[in-house]
PDB file of C-alpha atoms in Angstrom:
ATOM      1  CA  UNK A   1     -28.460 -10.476 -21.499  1.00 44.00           C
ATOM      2  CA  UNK A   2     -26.386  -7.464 -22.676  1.00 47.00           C
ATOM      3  CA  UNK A   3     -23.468  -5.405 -21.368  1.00 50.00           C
ATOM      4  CA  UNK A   4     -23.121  -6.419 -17.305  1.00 57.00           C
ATOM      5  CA  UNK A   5     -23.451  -2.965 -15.274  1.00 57.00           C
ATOM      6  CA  UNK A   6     -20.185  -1.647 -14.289  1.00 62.00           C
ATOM      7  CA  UNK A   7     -18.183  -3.968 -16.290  1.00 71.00           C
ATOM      8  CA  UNK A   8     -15.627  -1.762 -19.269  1.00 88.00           C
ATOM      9  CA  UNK A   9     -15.199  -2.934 -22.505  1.00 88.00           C
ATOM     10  CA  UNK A  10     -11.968  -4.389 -21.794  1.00 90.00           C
ATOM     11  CA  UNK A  11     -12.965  -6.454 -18.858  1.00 92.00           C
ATOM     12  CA  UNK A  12     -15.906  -7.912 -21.244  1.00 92.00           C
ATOM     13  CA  UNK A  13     -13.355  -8.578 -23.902  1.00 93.00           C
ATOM     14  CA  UNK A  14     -10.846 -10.383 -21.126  1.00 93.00           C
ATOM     15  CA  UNK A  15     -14.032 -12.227 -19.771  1.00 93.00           C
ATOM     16  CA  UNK A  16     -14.829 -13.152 -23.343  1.00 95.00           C
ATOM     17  CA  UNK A  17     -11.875 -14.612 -23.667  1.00 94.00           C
ATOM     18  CA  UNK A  18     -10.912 -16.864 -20.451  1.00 92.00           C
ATOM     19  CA  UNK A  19     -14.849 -17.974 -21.382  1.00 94.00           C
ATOM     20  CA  UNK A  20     -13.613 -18.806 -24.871  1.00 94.00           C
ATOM     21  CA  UNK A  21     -10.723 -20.934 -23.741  1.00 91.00           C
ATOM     22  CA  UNK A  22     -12.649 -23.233 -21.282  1.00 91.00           C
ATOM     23  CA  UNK A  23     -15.434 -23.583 -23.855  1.00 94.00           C
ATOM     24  CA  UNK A  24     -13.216 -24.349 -26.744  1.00 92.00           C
ATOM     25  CA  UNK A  25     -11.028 -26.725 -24.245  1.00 87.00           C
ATOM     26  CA  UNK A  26     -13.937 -28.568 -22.994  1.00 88.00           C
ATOM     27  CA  UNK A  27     -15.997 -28.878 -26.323  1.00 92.00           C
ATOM     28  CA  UNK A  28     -13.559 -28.667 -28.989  1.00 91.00           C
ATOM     29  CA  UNK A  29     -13.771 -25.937 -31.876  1.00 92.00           C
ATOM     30  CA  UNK A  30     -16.680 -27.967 -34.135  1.00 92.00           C
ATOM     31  CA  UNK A  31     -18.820 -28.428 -31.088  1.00 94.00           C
ATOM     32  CA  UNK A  32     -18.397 -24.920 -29.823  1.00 95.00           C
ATOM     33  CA  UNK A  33     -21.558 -22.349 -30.622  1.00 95.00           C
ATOM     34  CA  UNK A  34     -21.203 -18.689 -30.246  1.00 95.00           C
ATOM     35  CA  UNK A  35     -24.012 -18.305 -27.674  1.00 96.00           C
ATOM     36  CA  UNK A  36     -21.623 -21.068 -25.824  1.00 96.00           C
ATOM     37  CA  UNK A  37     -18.927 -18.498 -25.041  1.00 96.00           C
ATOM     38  CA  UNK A  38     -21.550 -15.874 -24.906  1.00 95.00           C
ATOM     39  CA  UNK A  39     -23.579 -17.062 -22.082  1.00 96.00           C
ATOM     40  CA  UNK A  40     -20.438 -19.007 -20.428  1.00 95.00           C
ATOM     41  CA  UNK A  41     -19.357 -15.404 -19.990  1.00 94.00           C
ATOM     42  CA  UNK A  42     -22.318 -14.039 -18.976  1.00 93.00           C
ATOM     43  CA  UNK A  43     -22.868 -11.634 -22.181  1.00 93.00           C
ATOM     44  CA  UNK A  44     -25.208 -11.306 -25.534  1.00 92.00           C
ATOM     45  CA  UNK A  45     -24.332 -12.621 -28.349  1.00 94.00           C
ATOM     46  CA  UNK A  46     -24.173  -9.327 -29.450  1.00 93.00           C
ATOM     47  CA  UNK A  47     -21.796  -8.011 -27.327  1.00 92.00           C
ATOM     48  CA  UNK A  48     -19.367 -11.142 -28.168  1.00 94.00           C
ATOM     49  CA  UNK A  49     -19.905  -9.923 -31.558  1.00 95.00           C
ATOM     50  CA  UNK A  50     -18.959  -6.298 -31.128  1.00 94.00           C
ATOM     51  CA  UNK A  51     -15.723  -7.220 -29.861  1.00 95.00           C
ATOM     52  CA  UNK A  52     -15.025 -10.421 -32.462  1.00 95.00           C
ATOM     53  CA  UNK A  53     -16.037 -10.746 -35.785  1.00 93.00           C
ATOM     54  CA  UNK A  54     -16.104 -14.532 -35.869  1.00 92.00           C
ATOM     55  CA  UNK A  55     -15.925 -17.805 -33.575  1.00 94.00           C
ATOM     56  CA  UNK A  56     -12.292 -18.142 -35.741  1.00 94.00           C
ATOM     57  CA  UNK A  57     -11.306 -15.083 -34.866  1.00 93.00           C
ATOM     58  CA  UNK A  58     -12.024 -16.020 -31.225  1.00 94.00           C
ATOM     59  CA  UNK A  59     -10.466 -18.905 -31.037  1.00 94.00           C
ATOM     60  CA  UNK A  60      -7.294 -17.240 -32.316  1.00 93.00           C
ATOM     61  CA  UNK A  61      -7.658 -14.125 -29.760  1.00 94.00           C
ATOM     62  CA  UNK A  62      -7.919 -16.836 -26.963  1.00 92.00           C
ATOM     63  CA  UNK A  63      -4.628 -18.211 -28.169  1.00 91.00           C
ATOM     64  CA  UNK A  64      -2.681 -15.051 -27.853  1.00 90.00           C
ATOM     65  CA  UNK A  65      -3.811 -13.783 -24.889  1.00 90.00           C
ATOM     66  CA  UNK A  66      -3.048 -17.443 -23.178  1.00 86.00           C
ATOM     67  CA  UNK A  67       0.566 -16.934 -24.664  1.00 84.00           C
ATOM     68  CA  UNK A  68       1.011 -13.243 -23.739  1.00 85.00           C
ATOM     69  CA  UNK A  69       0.014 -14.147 -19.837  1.00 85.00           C
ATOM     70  CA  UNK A  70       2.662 -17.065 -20.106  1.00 83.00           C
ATOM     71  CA  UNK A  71       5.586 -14.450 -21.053  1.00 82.00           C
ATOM     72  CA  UNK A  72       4.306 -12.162 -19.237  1.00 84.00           C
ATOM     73  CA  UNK A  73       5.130 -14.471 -15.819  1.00 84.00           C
ATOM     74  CA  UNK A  74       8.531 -15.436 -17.178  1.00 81.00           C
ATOM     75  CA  UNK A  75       9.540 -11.904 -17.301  1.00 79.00           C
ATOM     76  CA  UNK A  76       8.201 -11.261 -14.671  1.00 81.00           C
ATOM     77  CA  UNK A  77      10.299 -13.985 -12.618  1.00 81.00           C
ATOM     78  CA  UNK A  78      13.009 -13.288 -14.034  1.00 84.00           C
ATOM     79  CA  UNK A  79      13.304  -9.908 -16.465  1.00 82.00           C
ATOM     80  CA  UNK A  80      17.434 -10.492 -16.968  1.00 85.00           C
ATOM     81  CA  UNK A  81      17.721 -14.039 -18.260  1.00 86.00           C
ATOM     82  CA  UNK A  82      19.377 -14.133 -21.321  1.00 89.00           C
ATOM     83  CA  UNK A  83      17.978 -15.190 -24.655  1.00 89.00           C
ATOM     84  CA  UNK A  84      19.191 -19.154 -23.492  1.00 89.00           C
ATOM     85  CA  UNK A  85      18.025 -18.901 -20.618  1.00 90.00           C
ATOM     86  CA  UNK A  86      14.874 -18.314 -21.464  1.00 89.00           C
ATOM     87  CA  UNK A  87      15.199 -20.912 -24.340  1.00 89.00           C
ATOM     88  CA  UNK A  88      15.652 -23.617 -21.847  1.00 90.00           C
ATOM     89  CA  UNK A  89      12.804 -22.647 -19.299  1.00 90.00           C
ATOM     90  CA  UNK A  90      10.508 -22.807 -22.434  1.00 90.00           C
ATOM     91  CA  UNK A  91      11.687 -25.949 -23.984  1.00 92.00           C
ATOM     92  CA  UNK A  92      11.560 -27.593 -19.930  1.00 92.00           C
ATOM     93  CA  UNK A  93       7.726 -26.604 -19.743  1.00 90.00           C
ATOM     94  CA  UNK A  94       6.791 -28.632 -23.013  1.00 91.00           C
ATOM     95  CA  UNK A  95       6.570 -32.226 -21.596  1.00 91.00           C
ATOM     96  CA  UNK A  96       4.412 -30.717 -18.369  1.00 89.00           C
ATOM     97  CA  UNK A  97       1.196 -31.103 -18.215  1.00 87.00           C
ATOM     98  CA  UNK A  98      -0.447 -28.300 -19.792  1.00 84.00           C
ATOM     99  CA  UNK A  99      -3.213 -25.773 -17.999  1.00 83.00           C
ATOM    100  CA  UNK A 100      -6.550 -26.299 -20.609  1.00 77.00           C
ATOM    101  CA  UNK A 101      -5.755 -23.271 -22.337  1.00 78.00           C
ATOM    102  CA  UNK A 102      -2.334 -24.648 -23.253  1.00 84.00           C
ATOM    103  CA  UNK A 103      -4.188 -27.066 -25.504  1.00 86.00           C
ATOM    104  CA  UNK A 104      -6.107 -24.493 -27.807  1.00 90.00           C
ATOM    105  CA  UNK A 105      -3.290 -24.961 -30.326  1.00 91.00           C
ATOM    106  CA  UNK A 106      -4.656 -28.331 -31.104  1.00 90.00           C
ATOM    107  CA  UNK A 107      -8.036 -27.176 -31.866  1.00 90.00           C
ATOM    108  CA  UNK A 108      -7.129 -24.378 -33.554  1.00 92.00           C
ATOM    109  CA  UNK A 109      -4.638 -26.107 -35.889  1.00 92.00           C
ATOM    110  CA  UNK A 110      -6.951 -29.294 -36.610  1.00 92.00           C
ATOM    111  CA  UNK A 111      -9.840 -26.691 -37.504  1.00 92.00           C
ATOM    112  CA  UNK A 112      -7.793 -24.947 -39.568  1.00 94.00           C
ATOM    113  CA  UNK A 113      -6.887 -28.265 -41.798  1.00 92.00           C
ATOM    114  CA  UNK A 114     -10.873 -27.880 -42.993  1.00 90.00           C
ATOM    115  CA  UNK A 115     -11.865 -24.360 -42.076  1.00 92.00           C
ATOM    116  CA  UNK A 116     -10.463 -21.450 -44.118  1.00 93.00           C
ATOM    117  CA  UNK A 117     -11.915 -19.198 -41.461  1.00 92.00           C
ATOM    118  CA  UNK A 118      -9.747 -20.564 -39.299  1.00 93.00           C
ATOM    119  CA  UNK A 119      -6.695 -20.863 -41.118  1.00 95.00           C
ATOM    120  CA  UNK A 120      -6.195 -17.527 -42.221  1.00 93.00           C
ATOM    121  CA  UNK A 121      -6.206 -15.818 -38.487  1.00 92.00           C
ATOM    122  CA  UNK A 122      -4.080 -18.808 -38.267  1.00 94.00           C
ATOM    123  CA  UNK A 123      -1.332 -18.360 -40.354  1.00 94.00           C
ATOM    124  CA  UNK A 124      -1.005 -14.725 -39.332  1.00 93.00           C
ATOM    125  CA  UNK A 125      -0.880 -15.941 -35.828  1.00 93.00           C
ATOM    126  CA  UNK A 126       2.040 -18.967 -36.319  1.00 94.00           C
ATOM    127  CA  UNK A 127       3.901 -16.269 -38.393  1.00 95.00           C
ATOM    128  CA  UNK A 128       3.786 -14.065 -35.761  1.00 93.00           C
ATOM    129  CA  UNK A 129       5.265 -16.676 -33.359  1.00 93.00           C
ATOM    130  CA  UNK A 130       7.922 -17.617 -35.688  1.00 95.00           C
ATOM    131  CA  UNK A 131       9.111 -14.112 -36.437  1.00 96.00           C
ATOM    132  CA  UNK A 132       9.349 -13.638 -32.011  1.00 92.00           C
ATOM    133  CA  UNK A 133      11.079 -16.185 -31.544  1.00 93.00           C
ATOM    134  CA  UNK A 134      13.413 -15.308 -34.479  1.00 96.00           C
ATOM    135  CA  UNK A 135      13.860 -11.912 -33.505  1.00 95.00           C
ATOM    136  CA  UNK A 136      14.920 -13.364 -30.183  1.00 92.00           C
ATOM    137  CA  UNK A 137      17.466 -15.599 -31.630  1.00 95.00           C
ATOM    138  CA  UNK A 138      18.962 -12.363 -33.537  1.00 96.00           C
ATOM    139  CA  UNK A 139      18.922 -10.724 -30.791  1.00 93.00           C
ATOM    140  CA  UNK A 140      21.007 -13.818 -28.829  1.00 94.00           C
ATOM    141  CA  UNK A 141      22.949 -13.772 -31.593  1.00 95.00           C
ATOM    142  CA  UNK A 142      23.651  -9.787 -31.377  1.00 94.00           C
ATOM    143  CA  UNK A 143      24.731 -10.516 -27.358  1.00 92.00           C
ATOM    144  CA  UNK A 144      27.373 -13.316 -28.201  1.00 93.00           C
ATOM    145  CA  UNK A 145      24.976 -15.820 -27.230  1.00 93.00           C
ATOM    146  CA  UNK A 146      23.772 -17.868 -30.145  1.00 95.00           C
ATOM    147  CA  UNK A 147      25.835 -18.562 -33.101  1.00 96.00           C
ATOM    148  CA  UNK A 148      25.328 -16.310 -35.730  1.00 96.00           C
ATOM    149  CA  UNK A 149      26.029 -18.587 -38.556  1.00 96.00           C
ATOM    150  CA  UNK A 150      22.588 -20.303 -38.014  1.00 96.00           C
ATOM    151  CA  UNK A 151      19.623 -19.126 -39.922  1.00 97.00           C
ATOM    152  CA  UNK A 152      17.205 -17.555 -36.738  1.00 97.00           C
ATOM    153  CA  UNK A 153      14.270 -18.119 -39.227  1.00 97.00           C
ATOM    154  CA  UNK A 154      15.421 -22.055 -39.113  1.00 97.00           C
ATOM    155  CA  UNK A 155      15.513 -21.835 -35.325  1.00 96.00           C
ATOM    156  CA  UNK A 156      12.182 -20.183 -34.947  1.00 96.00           C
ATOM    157  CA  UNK A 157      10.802 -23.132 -36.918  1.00 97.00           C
ATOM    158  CA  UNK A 158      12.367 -25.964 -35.329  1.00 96.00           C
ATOM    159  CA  UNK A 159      11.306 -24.174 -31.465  1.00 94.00           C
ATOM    160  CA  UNK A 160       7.926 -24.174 -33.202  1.00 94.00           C
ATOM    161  CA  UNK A 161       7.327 -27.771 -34.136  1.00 94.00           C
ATOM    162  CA  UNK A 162       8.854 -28.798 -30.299  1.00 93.00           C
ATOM    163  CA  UNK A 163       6.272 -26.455 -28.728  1.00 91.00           C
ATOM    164  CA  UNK A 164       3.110 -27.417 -30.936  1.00 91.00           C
ATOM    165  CA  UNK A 165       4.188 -30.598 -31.351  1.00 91.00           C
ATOM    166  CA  UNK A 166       4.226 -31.170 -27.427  1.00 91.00           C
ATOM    167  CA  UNK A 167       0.977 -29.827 -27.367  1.00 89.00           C
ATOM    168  CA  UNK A 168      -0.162 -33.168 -29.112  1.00 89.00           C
ATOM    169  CA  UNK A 169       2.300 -35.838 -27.446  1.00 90.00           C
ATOM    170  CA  UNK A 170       0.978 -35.146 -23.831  1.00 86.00           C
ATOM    171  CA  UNK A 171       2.353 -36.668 -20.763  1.00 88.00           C
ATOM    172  CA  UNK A 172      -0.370 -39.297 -20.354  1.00 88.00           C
ATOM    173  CA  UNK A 173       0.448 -40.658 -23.612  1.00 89.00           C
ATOM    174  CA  UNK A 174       4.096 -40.404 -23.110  1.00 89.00           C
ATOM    175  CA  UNK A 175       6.283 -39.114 -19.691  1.00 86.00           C
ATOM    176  CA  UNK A 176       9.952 -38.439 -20.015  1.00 89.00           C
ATOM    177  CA  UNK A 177      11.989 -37.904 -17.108  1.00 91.00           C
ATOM    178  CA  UNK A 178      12.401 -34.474 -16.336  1.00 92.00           C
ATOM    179  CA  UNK A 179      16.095 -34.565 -15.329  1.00 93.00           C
ATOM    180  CA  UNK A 180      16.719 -36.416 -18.612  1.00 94.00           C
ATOM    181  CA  UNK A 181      14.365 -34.006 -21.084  1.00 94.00           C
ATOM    182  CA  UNK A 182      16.537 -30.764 -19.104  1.00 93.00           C
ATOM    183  CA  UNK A 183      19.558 -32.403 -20.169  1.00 95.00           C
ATOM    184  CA  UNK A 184      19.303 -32.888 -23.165  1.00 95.00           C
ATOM    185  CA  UNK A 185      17.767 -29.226 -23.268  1.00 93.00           C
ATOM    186  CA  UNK A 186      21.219 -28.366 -22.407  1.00 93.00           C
ATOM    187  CA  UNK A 187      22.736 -29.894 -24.884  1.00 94.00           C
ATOM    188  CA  UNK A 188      20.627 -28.381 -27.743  1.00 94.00           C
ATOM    189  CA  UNK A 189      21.228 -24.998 -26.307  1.00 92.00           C
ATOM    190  CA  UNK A 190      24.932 -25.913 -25.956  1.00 92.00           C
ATOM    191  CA  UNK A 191      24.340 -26.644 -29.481  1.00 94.00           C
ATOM    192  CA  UNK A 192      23.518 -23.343 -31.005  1.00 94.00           C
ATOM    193  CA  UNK A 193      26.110 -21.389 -28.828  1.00 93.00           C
ATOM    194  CA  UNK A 194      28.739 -19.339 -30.494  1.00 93.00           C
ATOM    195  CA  UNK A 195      31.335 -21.762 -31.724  1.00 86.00           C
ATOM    196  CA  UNK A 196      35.259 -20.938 -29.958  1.00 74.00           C
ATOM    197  CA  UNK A 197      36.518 -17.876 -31.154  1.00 50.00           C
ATOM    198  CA  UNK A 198      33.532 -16.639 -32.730  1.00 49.00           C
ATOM    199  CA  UNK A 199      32.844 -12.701 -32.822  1.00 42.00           C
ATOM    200  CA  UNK A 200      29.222 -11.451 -32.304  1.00 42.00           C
ATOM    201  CA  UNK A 201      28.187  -9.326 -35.151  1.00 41.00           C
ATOM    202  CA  UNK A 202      26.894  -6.690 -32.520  1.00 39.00           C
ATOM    203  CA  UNK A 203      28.198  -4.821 -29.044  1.00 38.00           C
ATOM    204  CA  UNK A 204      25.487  -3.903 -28.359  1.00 39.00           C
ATOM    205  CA  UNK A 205      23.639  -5.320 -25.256  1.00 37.00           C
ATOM    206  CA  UNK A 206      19.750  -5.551 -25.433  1.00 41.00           C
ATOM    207  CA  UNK A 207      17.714  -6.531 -21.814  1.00 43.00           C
ATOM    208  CA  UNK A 208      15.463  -9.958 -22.433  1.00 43.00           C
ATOM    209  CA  UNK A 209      12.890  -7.740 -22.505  1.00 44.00           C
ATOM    210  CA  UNK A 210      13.376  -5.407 -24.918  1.00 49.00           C
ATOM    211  CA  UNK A 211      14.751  -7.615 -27.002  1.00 48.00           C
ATOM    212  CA  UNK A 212      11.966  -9.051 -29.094  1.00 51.00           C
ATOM    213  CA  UNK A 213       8.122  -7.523 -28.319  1.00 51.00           C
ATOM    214  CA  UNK A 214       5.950 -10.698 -28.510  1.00 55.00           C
ATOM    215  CA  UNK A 215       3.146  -9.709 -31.048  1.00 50.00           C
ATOM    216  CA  UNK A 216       0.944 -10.790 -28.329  1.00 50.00           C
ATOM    217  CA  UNK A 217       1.440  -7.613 -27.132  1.00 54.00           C
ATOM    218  CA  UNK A 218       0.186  -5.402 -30.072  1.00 47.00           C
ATOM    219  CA  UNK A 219      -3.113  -3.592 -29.306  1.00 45.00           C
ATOM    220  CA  UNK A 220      -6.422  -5.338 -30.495  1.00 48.00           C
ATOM    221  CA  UNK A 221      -8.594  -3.224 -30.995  1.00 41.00           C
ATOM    222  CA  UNK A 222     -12.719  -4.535 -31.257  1.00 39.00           C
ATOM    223  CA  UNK A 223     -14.737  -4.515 -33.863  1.00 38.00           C
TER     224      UNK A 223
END
């Protein structure tokens, strides 16, 4: 079982990785094999290998490209929201149930407590989160939107810990109300808004998405 006639690189590589994410879901990251992903997506083990180095490395691909399709669709809806805007349609999805992918965090960061292999790719990956979402808040903060007095590095973290922290407090083991959970949303948001009077450091006026390019996005390229 080798490279599938007529399939490209890139569609092995994308088939690698939705195979990745429902193995890893269903199996967790200690009882996942290699040949598990490879023949869930219908490939060699070689060919996994010539496009990841390492079931770790996997794991952590499978993570970005689940987060690169989900803001990919919010821009998509909606490609002029503002920087709070979008803060409060990603802070309202936390408490929802989650699409299996959605819960590769967990796996990833409880392999990565024992498994150097795994917490290398990870740290690069969380830091690349965090520095996003803080670009995003500077760039909020450039448009009048955010206050500018708070640290963006300090906001990345704290919108960190709410989104991987939901990941672990899911809705069967506790619900909140959804009108309640957006309004108190609102409140945070109201929060970190400019206080009265306060100038923005910056004129200028950036579109959501230009404003911060989710590292996501960077090329891969295989091994």
């Amino acid at each position: 079982m080798g490279r599938i006639a007529g399939v490209t690189a890139a569609e092995t590589r994308e088939r690698l990785l939705k195979a990745a994410a429902e193995v890893f879901a269903a199996r967790g990251y200690d009882g996942t094999r290699v040949a598990d992903i490879a023949a869930a997506a219908g490939v060699s083990n070689g060919a996994l290998y010539a496009h990841f180095g390492s079931k770790a490395e996997l794991l952590v691909a499978a993570l970005r490209a689940h987060g690169r399709r989900i803001l990919a669709g919010l821009f998509a809806a909606d490609p002029d929201r503002s920087v709070a805007e979008l803060l409060l349609v990603l802070g309202r999805r936390l408490p929802r149930p989650r699409e299996a992918a959605g819960y590769l965090v967990v796996e990833a960061l409880v392999a990565a407590r024992r498994d150097e292999d795994v917490a290398r790719p990870m740290r690069d990956y969380v830091g690349e989160r965090a520095d996003w979402i803080a670009e995003l808040v500077r760039a909020g903060q450039g448009d009048g939107e955010l206050d500018p007095g708070l640290s963006p590095d300090a906001l990345a973290h704290f919108c960190l810990l709410l989104a991987m922290g939901s990941a672990l407090i899911t809705p069967d083991l506790h619900g909140v109300d959804e009108a309640e959970w957006s309004a108190l949303l609102t409140r945070v948001v109201a929060a970190v808004a400019p206080p009265d009077g306060a100038v923005a450091p910056s004129d200028e006026v950036v579109a959501p998405q230009d404003r911060a390019v989710d590292p996501s996005d960077r090329e891969e390229h295989p091994r």
